[in-house]
mmCIF file of C-alpha atoms in Angstrom:
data_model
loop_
_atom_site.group_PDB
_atom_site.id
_atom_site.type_symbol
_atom_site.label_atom_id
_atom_site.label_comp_id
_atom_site.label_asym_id
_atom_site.label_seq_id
_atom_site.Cartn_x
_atom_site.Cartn_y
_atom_site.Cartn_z
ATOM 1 C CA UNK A 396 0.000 0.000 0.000
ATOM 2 C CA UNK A 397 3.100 2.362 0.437
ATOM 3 C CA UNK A 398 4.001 2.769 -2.933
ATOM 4 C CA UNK A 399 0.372 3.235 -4.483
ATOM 5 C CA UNK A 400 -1.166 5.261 -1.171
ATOM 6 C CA UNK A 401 0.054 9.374 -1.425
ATOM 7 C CA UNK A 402 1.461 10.074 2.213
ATOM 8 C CA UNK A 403 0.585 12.758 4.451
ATOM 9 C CA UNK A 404 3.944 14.458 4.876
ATOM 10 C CA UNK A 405 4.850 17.012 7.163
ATOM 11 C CA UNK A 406 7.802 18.693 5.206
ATOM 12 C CA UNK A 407 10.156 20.804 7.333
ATOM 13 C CA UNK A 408 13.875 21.452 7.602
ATOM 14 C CA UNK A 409 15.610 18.418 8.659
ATOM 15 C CA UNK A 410 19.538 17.924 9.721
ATOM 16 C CA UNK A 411 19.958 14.864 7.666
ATOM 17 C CA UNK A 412 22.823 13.544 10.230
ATOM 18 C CA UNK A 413 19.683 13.406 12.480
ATOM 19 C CA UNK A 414 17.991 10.459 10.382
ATOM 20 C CA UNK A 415 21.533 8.900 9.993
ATOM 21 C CA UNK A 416 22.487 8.994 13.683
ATOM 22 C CA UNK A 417 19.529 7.353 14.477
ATOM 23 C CA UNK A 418 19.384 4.757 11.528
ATOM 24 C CA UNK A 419 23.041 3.812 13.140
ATOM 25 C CA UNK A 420 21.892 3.462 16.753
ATOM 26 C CA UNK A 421 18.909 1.103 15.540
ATOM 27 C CA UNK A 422 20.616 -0.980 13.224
ATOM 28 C CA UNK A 423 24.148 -0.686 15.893
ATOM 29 C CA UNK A 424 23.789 -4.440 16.647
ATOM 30 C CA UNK A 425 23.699 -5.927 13.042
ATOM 31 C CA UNK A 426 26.833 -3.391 12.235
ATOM 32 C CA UNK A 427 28.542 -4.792 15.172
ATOM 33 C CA UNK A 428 27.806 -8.360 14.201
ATOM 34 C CA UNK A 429 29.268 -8.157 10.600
ATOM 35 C CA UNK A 430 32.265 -6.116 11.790
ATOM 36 C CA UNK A 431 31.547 -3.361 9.456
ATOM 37 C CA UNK A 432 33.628 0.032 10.036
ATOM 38 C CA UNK A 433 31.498 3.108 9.715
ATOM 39 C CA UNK A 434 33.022 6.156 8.468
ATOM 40 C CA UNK A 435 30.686 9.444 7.974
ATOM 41 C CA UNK A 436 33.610 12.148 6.819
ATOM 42 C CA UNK A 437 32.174 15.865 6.209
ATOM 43 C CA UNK A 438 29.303 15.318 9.022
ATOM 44 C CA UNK A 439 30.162 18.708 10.707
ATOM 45 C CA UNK A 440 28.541 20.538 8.021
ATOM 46 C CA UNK A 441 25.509 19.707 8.859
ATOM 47 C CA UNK A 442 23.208 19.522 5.840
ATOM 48 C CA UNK A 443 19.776 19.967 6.237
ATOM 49 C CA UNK A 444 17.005 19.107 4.054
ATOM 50 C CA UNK A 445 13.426 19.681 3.318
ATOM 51 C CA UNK A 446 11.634 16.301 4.316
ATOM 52 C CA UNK A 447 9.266 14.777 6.410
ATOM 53 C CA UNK A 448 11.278 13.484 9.280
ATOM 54 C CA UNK A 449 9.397 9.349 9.833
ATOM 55 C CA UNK A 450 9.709 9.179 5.823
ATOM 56 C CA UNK A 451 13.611 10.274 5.408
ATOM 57 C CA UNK A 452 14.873 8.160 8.165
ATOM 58 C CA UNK A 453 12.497 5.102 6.769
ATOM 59 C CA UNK A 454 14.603 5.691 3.210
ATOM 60 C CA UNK A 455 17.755 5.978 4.948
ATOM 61 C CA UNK A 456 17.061 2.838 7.237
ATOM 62 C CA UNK A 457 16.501 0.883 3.732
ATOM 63 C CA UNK A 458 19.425 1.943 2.131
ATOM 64 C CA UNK A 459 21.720 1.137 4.804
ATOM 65 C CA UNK A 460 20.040 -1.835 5.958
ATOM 66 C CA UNK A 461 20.701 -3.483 2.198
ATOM 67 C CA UNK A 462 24.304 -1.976 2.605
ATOM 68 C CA UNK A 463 24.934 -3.551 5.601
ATOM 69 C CA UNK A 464 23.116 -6.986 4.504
ATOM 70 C CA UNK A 465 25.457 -6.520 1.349
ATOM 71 C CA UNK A 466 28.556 -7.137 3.763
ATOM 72 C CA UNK A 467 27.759 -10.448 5.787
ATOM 73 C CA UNK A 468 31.756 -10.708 6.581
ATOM 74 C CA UNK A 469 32.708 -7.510 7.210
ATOM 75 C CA UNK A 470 33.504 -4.101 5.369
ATOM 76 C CA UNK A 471 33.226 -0.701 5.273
ATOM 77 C CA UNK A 472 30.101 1.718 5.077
ATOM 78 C CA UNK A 473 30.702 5.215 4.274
ATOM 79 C CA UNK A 474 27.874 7.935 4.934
ATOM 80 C CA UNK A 475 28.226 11.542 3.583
ATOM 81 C CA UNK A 476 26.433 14.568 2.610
ATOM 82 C CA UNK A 477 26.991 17.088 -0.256
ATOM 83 C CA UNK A 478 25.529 20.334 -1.038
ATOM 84 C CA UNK A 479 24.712 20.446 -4.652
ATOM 85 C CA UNK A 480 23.258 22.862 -6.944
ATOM 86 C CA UNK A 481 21.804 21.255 -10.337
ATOM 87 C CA UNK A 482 22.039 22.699 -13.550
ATOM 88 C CA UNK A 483 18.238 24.297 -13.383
ATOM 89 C CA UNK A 484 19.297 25.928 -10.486
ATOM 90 C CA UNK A 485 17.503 23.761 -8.081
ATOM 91 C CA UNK A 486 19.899 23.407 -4.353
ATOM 92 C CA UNK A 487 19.379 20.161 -3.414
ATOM 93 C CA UNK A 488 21.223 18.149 -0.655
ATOM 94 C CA UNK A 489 23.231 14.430 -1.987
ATOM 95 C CA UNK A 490 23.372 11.965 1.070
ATOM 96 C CA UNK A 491 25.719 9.187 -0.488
ATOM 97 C CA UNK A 492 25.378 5.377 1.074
ATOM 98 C CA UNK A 493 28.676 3.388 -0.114
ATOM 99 C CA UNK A 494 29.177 -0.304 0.831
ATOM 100 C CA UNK A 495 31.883 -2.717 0.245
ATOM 101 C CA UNK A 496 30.079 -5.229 -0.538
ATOM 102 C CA UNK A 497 30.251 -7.506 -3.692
ATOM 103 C CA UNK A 498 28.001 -4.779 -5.624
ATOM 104 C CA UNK A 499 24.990 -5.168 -8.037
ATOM 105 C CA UNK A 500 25.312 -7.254 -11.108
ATOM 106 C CA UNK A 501 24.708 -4.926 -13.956
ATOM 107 C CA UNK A 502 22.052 -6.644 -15.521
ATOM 108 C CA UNK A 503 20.010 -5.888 -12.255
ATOM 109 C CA UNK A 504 20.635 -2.112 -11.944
ATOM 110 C CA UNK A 505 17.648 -1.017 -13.923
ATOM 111 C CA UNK A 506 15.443 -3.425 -11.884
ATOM 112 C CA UNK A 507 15.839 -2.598 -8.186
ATOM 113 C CA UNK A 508 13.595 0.016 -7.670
ATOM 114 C CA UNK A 509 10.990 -1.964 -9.443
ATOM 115 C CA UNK A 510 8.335 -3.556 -6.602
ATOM 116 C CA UNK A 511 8.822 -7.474 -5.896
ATOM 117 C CA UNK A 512 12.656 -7.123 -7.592
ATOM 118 C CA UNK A 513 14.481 -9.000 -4.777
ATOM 119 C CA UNK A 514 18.239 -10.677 -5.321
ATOM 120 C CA UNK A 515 17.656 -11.438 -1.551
ATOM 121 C CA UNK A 516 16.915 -14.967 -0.531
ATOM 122 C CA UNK A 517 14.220 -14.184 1.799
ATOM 123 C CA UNK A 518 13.709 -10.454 0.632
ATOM 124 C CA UNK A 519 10.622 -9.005 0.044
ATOM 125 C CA UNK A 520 11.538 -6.758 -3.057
ATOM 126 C CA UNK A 521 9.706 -3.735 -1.446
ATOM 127 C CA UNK A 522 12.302 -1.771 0.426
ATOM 128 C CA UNK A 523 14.095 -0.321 -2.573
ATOM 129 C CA UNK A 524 10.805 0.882 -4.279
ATOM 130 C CA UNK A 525 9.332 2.015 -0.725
ATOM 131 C CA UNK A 526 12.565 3.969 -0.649
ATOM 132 C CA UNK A 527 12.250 5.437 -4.130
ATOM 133 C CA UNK A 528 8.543 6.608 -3.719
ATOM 134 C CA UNK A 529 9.269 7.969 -0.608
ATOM 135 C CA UNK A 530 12.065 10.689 -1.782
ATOM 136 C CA UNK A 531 10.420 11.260 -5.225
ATOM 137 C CA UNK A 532 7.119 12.740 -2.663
ATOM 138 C CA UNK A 533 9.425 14.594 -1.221
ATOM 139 C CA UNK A 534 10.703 16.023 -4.373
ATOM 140 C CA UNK A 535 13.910 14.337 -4.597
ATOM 141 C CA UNK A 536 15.325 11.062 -6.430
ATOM 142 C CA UNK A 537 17.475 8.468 -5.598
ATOM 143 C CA UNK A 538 20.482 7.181 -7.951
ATOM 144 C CA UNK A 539 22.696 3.860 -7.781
ATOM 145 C CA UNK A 540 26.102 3.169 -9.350
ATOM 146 C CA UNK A 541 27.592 -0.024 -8.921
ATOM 147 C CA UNK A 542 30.749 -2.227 -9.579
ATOM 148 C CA UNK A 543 30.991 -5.846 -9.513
ATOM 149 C CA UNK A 544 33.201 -6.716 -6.433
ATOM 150 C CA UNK A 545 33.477 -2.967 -5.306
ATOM 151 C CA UNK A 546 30.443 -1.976 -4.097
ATOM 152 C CA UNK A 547 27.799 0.008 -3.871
ATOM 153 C CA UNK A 548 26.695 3.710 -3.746
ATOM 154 C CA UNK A 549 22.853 4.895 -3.287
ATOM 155 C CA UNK A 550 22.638 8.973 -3.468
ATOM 156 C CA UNK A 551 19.217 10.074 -2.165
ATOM 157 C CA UNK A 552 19.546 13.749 -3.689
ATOM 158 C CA UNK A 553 16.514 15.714 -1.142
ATOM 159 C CA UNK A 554 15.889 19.533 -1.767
ATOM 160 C CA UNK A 555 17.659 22.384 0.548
ATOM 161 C CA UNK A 556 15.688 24.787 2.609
#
C-alpha cells in the first residue's frame, strides 16, 4: 500500500545527520555483528534538508540496511552529505550510502527500484521501491552506481531549505 497510497507528509527542515544517527543506533547491533567500520567524513557541516522526518529516516534505514546486509563478513560503510546545486538551479542536498560489498550485477541495476525485484533470498523486493517513492514525494530522487566486487553507492539527492 506504500508505494500506491500518497502520504501525508509534514515537510520541514531536517539535519539529515539526524535520520543517519539514528538509523546507526537502531541498526548498531547488526553493524557490530558483521564487523563493518562506519566512516561518515564531512558530518560537521551539517546539511539539512526539506523532508518529512518518519519518511527520510524510513529511506535511509533501507538503504543502509541493504548496505549492511550486502557485507555479511565484514567491510566498510561510508555515509556523507553534499551540497549540490543542479544545472536548473535547483539546491538540493546528496546523502551518499557506499558499501563494500560484492556490488549489483549490472544486468540488475535497472530493476531494483521496481516492486517485488528482490536478489535477496528471503527479501521481500519492497524496500528499494518504498525507498524510491518515498524521496520522489518529497521532491527528490534516488540514484545507484555499482561495480561488480566494489560496491555500492545509493545517493538520495533531497531539496535544501
Amino acid at each position: 500500500l506504500d508505494l500506491v497510497r500518497k502520504p501525508k507528509l509534514n515537510i520541514t527542515p531536517q539535519k539529515i545527520y539526524d535520520s543517519v544517527d539514528h538509523v546507526l543506533e537502531t541498526l548498531e547491533p547488526e553493524i557490530e555483528k558483521r564487523d563493518i567500520q562506519v566512516s561518515i567524513p564531512g558530518r560537521e557541516a551539517g546539511h539539512e534538508v526539506l523532508a518529512d522526518d518518519t519518511h527520510l529516516a524510513r529511506a535511509v534505514h533501507n538503504v543502509v540496511l541493504n548496505a549492511i546486509q550486502a557485507m555479511p563478513s565484514g567491510g566498510k560503510l561510508t555515509i556523507r552529505s553534499e551540497a549540490v546545486v543542479y544545472p536548473n538551479g535547483k539546491q538540493m542536498v546528496d546523502l551518499t550510502i557506499t558499501d563494500t560489498g560484492p556490488g549489483i550485477p549490472t544486468e540488475q541495476v535497472d530493476d531494483i527500484f521496481n516492486p517485488l525485484f528482490t536478489s535477496k533470498e528471503k527479501g521481500t523486493g519492497l524496500g528499494l521501491a518504498v525507498t524510491n517513492k518515498i524521496i520522489e514525494d518529497q521532491g527528490g530522487e534516488v540514484r545507484v552506481q555499482s561495480e561488480r566486487a566494489q560496491g555500492t553507492a545509493f545517493t538520495i539527492s533531497l531539496p535544501s531549505p
